[in-house]
Coordinates of C-alpha atoms (C1' of nucleotides) in Angstrom, one line a residue:
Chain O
X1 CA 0.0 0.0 0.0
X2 CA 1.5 3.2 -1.0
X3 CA 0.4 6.5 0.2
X4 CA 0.3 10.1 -1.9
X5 CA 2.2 12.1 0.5
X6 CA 5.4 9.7 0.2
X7 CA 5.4 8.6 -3.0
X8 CA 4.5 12.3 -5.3
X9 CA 8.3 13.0 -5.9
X10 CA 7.9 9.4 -8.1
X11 CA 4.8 10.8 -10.1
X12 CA 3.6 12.5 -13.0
X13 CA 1.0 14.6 -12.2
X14 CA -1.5 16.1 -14.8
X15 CA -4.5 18.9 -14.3
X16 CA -7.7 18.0 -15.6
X17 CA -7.1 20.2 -18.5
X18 CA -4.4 18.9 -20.1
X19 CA -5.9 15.1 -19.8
X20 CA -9.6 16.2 -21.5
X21 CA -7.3 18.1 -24.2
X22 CA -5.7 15.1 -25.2
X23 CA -2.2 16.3 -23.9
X24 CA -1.4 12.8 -23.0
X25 CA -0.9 9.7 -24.8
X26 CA -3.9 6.7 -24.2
X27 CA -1.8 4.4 -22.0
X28 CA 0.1 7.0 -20.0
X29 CA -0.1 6.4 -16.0
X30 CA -0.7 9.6 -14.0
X31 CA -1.7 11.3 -10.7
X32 CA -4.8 13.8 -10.5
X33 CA -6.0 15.1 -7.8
X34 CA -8.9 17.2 -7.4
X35 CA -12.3 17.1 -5.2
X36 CA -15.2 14.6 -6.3
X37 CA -17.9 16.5 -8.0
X38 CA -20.4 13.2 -8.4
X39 CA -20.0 9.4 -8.3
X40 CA -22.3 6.7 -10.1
X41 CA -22.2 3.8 -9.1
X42 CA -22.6 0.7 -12.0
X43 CA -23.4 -2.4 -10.7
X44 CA -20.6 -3.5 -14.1
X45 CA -18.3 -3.4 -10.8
X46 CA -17.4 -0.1 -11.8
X47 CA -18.1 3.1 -10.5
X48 CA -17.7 6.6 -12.3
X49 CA -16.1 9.4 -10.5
X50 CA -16.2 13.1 -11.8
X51 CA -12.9 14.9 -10.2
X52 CA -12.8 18.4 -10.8
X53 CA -9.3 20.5 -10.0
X54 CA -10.4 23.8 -11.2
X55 CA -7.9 23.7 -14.2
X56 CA -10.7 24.1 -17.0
X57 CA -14.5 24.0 -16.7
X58 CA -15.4 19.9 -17.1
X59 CA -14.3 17.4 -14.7
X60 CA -12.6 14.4 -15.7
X61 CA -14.4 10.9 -15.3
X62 CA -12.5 8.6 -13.4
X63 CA -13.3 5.0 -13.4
X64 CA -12.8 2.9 -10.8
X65 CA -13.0 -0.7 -10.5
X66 CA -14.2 -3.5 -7.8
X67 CA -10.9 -4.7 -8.0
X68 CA -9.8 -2.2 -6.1
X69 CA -8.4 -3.0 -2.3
X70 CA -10.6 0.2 -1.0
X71 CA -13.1 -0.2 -3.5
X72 CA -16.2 -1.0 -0.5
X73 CA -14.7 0.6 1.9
X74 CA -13.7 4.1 0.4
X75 CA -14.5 4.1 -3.1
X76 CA -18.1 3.5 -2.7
X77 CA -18.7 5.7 0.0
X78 CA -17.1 8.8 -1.9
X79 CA -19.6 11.9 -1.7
X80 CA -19.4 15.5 -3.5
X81 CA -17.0 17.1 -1.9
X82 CA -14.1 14.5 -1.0
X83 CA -10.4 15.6 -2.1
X84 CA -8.7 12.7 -4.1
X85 CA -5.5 11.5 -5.8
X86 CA -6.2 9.3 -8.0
X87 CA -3.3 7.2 -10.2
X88 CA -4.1 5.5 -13.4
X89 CA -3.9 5.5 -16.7
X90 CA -5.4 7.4 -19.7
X91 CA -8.1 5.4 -21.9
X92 CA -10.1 6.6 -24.4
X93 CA -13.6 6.6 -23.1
X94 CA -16.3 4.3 -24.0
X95 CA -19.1 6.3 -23.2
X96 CA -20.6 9.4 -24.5
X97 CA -19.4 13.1 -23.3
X98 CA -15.6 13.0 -22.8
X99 CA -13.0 11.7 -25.2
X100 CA -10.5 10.8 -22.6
X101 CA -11.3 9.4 -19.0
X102 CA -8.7 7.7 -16.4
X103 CA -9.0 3.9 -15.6
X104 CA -7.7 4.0 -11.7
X105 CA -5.3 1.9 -10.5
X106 CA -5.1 3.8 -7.4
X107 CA -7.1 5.9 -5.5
X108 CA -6.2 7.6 -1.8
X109 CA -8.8 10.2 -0.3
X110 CA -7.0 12.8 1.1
X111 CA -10.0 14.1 2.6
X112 CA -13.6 13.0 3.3
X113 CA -16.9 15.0 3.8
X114 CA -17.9 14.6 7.8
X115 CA -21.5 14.5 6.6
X116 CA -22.4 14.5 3.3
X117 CA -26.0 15.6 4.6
X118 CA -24.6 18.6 5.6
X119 CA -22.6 19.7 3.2
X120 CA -23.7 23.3 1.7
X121 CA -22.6 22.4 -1.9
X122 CA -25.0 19.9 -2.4
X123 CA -24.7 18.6 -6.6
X124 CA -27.9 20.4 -7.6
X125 CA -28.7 23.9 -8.7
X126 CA -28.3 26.2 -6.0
X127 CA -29.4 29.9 -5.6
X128 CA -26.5 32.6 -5.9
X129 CA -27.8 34.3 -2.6
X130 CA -27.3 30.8 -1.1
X131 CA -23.7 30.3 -2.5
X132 CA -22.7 33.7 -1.1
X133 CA -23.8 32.7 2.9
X134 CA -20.7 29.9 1.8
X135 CA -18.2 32.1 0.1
X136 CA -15.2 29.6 1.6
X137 CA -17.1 26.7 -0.6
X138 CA -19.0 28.1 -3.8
X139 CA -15.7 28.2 -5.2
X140 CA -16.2 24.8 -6.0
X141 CA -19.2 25.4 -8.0
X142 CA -19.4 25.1 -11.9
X143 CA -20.8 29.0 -11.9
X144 CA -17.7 30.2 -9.2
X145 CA -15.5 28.1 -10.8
X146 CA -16.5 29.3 -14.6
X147 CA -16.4 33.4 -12.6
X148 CA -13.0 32.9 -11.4
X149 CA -11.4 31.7 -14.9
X150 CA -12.9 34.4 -16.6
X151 CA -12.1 37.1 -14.2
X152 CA -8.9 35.8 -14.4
X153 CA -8.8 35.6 -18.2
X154 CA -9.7 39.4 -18.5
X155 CA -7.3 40.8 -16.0
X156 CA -4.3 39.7 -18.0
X157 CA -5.6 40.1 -20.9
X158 CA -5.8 44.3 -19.2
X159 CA -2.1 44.2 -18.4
X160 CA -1.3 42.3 -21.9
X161 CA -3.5 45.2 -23.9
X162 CA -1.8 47.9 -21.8
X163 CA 2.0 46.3 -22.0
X164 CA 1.9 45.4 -25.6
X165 CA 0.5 49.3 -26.3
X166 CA 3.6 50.7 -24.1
X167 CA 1.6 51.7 -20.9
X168 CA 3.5 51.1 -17.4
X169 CA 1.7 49.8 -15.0
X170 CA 1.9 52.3 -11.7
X171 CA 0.7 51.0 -8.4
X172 CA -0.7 54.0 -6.6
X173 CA -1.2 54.0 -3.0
X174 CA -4.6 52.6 -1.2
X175 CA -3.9 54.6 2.1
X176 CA -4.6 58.8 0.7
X177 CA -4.4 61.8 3.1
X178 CA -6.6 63.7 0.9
X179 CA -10.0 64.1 1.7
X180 CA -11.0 66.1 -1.0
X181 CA -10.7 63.6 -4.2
X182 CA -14.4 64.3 -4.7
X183 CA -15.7 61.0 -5.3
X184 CA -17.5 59.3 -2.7
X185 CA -17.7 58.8 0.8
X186 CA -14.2 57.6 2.0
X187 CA -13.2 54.9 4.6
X188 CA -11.4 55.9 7.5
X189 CA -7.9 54.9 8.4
X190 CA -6.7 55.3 11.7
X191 CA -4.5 53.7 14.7
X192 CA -6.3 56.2 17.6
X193 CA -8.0 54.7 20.3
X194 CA -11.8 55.0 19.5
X195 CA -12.1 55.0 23.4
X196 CA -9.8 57.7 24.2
X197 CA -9.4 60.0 21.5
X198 CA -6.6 62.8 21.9
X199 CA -8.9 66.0 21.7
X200 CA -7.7 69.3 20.5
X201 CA -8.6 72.6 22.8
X202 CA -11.9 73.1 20.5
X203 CA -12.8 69.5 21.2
X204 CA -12.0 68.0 18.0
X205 CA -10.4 65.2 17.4
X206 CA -6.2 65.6 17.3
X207 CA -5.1 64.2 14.2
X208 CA -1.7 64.8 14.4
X209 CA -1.3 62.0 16.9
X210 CA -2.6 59.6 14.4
X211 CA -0.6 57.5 12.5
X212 CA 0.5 59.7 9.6
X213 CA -0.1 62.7 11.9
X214 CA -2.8 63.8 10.2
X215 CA -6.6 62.3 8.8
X216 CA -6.0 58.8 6.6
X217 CA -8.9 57.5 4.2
X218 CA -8.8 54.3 1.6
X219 CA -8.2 55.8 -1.5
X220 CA -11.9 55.8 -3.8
X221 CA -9.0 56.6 -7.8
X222 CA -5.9 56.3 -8.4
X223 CA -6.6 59.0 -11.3
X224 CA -5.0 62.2 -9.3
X225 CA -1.8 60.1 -8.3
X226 CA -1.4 58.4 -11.8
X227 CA -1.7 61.6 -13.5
X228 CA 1.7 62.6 -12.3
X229 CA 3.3 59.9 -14.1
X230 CA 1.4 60.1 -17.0
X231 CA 2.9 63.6 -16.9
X232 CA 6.3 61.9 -17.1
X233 CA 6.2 58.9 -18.4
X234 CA 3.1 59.5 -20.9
X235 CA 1.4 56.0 -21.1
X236 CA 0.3 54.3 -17.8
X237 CA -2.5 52.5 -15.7
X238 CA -3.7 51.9 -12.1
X239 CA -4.9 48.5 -11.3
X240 CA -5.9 48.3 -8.3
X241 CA -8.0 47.8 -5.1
X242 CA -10.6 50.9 -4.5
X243 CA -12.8 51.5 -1.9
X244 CA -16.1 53.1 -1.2
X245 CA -17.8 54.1 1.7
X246 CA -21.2 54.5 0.2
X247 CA -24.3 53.5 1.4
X248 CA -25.1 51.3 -1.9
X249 CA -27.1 48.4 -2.2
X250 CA -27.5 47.6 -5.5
X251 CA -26.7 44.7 -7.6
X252 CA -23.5 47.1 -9.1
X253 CA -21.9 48.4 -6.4
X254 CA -19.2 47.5 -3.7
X255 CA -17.6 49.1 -1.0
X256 CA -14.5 47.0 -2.1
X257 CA -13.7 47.0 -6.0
X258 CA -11.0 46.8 -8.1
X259 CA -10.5 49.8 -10.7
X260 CA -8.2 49.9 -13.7
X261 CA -7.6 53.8 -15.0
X262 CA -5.2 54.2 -18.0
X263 CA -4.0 57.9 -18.2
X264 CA -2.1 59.3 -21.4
X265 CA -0.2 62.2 -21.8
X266 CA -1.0 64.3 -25.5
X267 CA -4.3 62.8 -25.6
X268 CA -7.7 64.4 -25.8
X269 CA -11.5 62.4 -25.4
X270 CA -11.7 61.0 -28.7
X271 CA -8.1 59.2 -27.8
X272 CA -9.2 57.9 -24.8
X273 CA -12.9 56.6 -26.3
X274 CA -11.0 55.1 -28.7
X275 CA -8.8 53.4 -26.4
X276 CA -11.4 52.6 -24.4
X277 CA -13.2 50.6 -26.9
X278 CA -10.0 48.8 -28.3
X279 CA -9.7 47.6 -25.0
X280 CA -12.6 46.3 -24.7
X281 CA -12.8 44.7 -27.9
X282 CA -9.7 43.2 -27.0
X283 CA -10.2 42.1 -23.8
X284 CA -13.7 40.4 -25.0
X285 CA -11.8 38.3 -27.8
X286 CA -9.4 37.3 -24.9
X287 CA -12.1 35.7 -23.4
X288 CA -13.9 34.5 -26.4
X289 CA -10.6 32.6 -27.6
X290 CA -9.2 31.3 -24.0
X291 CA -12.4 30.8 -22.1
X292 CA -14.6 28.8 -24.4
X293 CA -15.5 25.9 -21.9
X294 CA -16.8 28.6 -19.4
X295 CA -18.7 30.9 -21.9
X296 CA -20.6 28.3 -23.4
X297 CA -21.6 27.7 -19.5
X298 CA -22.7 31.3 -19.2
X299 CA -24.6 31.1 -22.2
X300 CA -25.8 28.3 -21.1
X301 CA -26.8 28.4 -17.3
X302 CA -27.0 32.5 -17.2
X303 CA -27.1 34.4 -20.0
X304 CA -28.3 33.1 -23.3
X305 CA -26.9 36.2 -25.4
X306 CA -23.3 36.1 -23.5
X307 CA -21.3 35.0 -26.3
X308 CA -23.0 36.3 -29.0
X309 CA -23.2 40.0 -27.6
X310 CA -19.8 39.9 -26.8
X311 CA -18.8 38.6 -30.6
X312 CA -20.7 41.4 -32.1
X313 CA -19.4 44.1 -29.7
X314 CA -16.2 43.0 -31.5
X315 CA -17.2 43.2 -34.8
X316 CA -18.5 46.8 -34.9
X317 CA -17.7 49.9 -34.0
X318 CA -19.1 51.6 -30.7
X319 CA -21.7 54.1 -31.1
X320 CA -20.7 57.5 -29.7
X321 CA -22.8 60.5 -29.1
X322 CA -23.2 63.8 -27.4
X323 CA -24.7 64.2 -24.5
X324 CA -26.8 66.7 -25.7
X325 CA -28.0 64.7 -28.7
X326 CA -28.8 61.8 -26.5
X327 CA -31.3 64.6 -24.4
X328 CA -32.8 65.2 -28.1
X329 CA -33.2 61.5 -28.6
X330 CA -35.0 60.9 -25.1
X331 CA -37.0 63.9 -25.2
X332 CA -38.2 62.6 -29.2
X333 CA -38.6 58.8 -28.2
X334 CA -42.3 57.7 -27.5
X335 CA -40.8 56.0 -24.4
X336 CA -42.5 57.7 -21.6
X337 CA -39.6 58.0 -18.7
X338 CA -40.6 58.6 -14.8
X339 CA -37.7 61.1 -14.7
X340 CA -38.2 64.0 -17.3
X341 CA -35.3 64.9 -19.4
X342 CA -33.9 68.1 -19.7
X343 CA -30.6 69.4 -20.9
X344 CA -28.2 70.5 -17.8
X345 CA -29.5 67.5 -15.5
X346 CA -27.8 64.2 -15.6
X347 CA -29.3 61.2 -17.3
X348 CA -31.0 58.7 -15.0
X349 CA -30.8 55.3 -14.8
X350 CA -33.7 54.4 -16.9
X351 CA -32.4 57.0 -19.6
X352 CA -29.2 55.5 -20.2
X353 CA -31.0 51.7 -20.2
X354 CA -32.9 52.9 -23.2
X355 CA -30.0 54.4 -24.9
X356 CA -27.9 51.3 -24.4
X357 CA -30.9 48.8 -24.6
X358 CA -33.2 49.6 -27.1
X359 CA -31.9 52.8 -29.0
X360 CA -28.5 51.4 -29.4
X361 CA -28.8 47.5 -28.4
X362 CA -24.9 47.6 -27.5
X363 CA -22.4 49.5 -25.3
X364 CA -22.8 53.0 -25.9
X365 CA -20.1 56.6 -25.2
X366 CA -21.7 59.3 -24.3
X367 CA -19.3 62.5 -24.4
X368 CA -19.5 65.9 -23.5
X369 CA -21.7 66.8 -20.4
X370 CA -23.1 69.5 -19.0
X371 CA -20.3 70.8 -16.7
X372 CA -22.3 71.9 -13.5
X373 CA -23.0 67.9 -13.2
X374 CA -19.4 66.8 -13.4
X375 CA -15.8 67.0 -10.9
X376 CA -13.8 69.7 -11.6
X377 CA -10.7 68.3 -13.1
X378 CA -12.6 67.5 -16.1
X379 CA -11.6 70.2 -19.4
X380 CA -13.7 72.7 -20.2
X381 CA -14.9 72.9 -24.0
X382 CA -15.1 75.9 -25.8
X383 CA -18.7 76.1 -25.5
X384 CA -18.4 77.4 -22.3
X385 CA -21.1 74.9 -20.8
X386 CA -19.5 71.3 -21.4
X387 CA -16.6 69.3 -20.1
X388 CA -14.9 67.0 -22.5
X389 CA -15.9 63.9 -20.5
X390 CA -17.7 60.8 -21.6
X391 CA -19.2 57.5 -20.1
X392 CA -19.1 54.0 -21.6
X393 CA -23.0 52.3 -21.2
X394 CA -23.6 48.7 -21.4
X395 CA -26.8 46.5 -21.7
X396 CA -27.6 45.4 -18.1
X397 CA -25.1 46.7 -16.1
X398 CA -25.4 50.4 -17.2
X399 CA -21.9 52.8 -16.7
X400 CA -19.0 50.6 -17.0
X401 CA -16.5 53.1 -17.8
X402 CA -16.6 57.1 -17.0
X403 CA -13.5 59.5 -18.4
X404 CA -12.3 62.4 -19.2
X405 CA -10.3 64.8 -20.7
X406 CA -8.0 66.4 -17.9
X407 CA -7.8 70.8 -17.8
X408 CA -4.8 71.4 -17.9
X409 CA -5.0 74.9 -17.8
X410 CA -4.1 76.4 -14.0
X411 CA -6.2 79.3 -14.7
X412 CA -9.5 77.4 -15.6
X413 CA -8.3 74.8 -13.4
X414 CA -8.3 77.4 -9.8
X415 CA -11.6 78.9 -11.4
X416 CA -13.2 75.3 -11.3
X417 CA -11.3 74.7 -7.7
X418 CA -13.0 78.5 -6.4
X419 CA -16.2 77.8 -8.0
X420 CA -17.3 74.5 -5.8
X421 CA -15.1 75.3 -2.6
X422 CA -12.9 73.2 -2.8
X423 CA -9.6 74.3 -0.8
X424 CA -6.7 75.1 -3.6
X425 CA -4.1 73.9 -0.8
X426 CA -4.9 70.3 -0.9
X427 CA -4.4 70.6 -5.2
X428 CA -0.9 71.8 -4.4
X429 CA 0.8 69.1 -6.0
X430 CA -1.5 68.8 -8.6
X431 CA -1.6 72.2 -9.5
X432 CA 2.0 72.1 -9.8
X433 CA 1.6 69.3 -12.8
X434 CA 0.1 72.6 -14.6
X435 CA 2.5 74.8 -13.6
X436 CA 5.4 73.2 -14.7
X437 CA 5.5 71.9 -18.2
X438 CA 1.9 70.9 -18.8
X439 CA 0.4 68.9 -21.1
X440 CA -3.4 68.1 -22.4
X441 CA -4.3 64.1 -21.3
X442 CA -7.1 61.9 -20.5
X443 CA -7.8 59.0 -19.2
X444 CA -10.9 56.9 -17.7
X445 CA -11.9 54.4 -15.2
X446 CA -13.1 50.9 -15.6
X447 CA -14.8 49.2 -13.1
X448 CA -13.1 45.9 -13.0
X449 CA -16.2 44.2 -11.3
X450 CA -18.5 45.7 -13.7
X451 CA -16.6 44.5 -16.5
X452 CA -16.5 40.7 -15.5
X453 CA -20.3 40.9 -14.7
X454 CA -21.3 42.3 -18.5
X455 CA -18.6 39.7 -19.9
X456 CA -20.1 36.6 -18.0
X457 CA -24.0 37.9 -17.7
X458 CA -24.3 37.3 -14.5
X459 CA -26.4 39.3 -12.6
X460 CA -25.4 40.0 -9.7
X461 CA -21.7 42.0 -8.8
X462 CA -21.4 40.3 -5.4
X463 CA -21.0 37.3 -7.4
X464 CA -17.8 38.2 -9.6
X465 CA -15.9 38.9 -7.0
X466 CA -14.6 36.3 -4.6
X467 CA -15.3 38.0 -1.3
X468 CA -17.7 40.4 -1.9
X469 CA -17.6 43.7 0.5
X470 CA -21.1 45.9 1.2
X471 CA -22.5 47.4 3.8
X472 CA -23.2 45.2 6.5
X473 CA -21.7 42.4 4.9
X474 CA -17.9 41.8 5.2
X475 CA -17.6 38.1 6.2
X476 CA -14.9 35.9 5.9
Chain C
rU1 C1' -30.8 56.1 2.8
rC2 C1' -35.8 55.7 0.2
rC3 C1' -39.8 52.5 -2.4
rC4 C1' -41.6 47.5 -3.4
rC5 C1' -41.4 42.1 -2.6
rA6 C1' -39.9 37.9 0.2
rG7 C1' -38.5 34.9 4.8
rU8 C1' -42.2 27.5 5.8
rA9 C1' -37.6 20.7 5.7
rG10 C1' -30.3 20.8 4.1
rC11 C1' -31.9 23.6 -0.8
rU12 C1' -36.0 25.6 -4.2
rC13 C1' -40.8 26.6 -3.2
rA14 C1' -46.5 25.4 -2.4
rG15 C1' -49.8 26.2 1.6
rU16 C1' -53.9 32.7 4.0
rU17 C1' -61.9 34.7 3.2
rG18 C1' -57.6 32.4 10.7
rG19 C1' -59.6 26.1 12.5
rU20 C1' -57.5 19.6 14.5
rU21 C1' -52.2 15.4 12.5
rA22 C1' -47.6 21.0 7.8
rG23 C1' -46.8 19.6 1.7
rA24 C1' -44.0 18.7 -3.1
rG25 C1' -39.6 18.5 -5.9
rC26 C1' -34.4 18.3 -5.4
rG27 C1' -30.4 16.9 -2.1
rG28 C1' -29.0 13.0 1.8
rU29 C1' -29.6 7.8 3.2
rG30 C1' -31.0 2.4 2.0
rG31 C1' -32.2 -0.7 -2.1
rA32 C1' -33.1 -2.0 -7.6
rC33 C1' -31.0 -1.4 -12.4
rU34 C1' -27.4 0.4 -15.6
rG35 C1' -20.3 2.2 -19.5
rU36 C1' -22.7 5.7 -16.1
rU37 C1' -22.3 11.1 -16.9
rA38 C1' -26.8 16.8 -12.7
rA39 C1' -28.7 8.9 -14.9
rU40 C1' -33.4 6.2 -14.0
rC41 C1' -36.9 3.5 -10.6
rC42 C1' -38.5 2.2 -5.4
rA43 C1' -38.3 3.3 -0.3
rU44 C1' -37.1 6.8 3.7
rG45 C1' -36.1 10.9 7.6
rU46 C1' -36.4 15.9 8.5
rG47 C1' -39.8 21.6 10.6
rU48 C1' -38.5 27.1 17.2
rC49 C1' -43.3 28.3 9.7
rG50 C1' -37.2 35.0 10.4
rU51 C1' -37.5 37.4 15.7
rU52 C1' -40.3 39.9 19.4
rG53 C1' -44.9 41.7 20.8
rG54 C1' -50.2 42.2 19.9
rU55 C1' -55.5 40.8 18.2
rU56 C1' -58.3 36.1 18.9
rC57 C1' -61.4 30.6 22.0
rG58 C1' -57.6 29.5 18.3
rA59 C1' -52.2 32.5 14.2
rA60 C1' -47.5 29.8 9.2
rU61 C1' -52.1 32.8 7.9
rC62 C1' -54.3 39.2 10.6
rC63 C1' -51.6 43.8 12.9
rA64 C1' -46.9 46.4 14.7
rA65 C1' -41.8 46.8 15.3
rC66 C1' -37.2 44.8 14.3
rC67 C1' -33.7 41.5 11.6
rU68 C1' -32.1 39.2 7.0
rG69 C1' -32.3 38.6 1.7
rG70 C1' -33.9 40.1 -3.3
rG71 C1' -35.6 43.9 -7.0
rG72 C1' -35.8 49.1 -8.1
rA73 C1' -33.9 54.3 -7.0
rG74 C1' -30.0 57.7 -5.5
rC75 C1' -24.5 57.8 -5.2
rC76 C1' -21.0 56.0 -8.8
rA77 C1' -17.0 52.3 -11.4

RNA sequence: UCCCCAGUAGCUCAGUUGGUUAGAGCGGUGGACUGUUAAUCCAUGUGUCGUUGGUUCGAAUCCAACCUGGGGAGCCA
């Protein structure tokens, strides 16, 4: 009797996906180890085993015969859930729905289920609120398993797009001591004693004992750090960890998110909507090309249109339009909207659904806003009344992406700065970008989140992500 | 934070003009059958009916508050 532990320096040890792809030769005797999905029993003197090891999509039948020494006594008592290795050799399959299967000539559970009655992941369909109360074990669910591949999948195929177009990847920091950043509701960071705060004279709270002697937050962009090295080194991205303090609960938001914002120097909005949309188409063929086995899952199981949406957002060119064109459109349309429409507000949810939905049917840039609606590094058109910003809208999720063009003209820039308050001594070092050899640039930011939940349909965001954080809700 | 909906078996849900012993499918378990493949067939167990309080002779069912989840809105990515 040999045992795994002992003998795996002896072994050649395949993934699932490498045995369903044929990598082997019919014959060859290997180890793989995995976690039992489902067993059938034949009463041939066989029983089938479906080992899954989270290296592709399927799970590789197993085949295990009476023969065996633990065939009563383990084999037969295997349940979803158990952790195997499993030695034998590659056969091509006599029944239906794999080419390739393993005839065991071994089989050692590492681990057993304590009681297969109470074991969350039970092998039928289960709801995704349900899977999320088990976050430690829905990873070894087809839909996690198919979510994690694919999230996977489009986050290198980011850093590949980016890399192979010459942008440096800048890692800005997650702890800010700006307060002012103007988008959203910031977490505080802090080492002060919540029972015995040092109090200035006035009664306020003494920051300059904290940590970094002054007020910390969780950074909610990257955008105002990476601009400074887009103002040096021209092409670069943030992808990163973000974090939102917002009282959201929607089935597109997290307090938690990951955020990828390219920034390039010499660039105006039509160079950044452009880049934008070659990202995307090239991040969607990524998937198209190296996720296959998952897709066809999505299309399957969650959304019937997942493939072919994504194929023909690669195929045609993204609709832009002005802002104030799309007011014309929803004012003309016989769609009758709760919200009215009028130029100078900003579009509401329901707007943008019927651009993207049923006026355009695909994802959609909206450019040039009103500029009373929008942040105040955002470049002033000549029109006097719009910013040179723009949104990317998809079907089902709604914003995905939201950019602009940067001003990079101090004097409109302190103008915006004195016309909503905000204190020109916390811009001090990004004023100085304009004051010393400015440049015109944009940029945008993609929700990372949003992006795997248009790519893969699903529904939900709290279920792209592996541990999703909202409010009330930061388990495990 | 606001509006709407839901909470009954391990899971998904049915069950309300208030009435005795609470129902199905799936999963689990036992068996039959079978190169099976979320197999099929037979058998089988399981319930503080979200919590607290109220109305009532009597509450899963009606009322109130709270908790949790979902959908929508706002904020945005």
């Amino acid at each position: 009797m040999f045992n795994y532990v002992s003998w795996r320096a002896f072994m050649t040890f395949a993934v699932v996906k490498d045995i369903l792809a044929g990598k082997f030769a019919v014959g060859d005797t290997l180890v793989v180890r995995g976690w039992v999905r489902t067993r059938r029993d034949s009463k041939a003197g066989i029983s089938f085993i479906n080992v899954h090891d989270g290296s592709c999509f399927d799970a590789v039948q197993v085949v295990a015969p009476n023969t065996l020494p633990n065939y009563e006594a383990e084999i037969q008592k295997l349940t979803t859930g158990c952790s195997v290795a499993v030695t034998g050799s590659v056969v091509a399959s006599a029944g239906q729905g794999q080419d390739f299967e393993l005839q065991v000539s071994h089989l050692e559970v590492l681990g057993w289920v304590e009681d297969p009655d109470t074991y969350p992941m039970a092998p039928k369909r289960h709801s995704m609120e349900y899977l999320r109360e088990f976050a430690h074990l829905r990873p070894r669910t087809n839909v996690a398993g198919a979510v994690t591949r694919v999230r996977h999948c489009l986050a290198q195929a980011v850093h590949r797009f980016f890399h192979e177009r010459g942008f440096y990847w800048i890692s800005t920091p997650i702890i800010t001591t700006s307060d002012a950043e103007g988008a959203g509701e910031l977490f505080r960071v802090s080492t002060l004693d919540l029972m015995n705060l040092p109090k200035n004279q006035d009664g306020s709270v003494n920051f300059k004992e904290d940590f970094f002697g002054k007020e910390a937050f969780l950074t909610v962009s990257g955008q105002l750090n990476v601009e400074t090295y887009a103002c040096a080194l021209s092409n670069v991205y943030t992808f990163g960890p973000t974090f939102r303090a917002e009282n959201s609960n929607t089935s597109r938001h997290l307090a938690e998110f990951w955020m990828i914002e390219p920034e390039v120097a010499f660039a105006d909005l039509d160079d950044v909507a452009k880049l934008a949309e070659d990202m995307l188409k090239y991040v969607f063929k990524a998937v198209l090309e190296e996720r296959a086995d998952d897709m066809s899952f999505f299309a399957e199981r969650i959304h019937k249109d997942a493939i072919t949406r994504l194929q023909q957002v690669v195929e045609n060119d993204f609709v832009h339009m002005d802002y104030t064109d799309a007011v014309e459109i929803l004012k003309n349309c016989d769609k009758t909207f709760e919200y009215p429409v009028e130029w100078g507000t900003d579009l509401q949810s329901e707007h943008e659904r019927y651009l993207a939905e049923e006026h355009v049917g695909a994802p959609i840039i909206l450019k040039n806003y009103p500029r009373d609606i929008k942040a105040f590094y955002m470049r002033q058109n000549s029109d006097g009344k719009t910013v040179a910003a723009m949104d990317v809208l998809t079907p089902g999720i709604g914003e995905i992406i939201g950019g602009s063009a940067r001003e990079e003209r101090l004097d409109l820039l302190d103008r915006r700065l004195a016309e909503m308050n905000l204190p020109k001594e916390e811009y001090s070092w990004y004023r100085d970008l304009r004051r010393y050899g400015t440049v015109p640039h944009a940029g945008f930011g993609l929700g990372f989140e949003r992006l795997v939940a248009y790519v893969t349909g699903m529904q939900n965001i709290r279920d792209v992500i592996p541990f999703p954080r909202s409010p009330n809700n930061a388990d495990f």
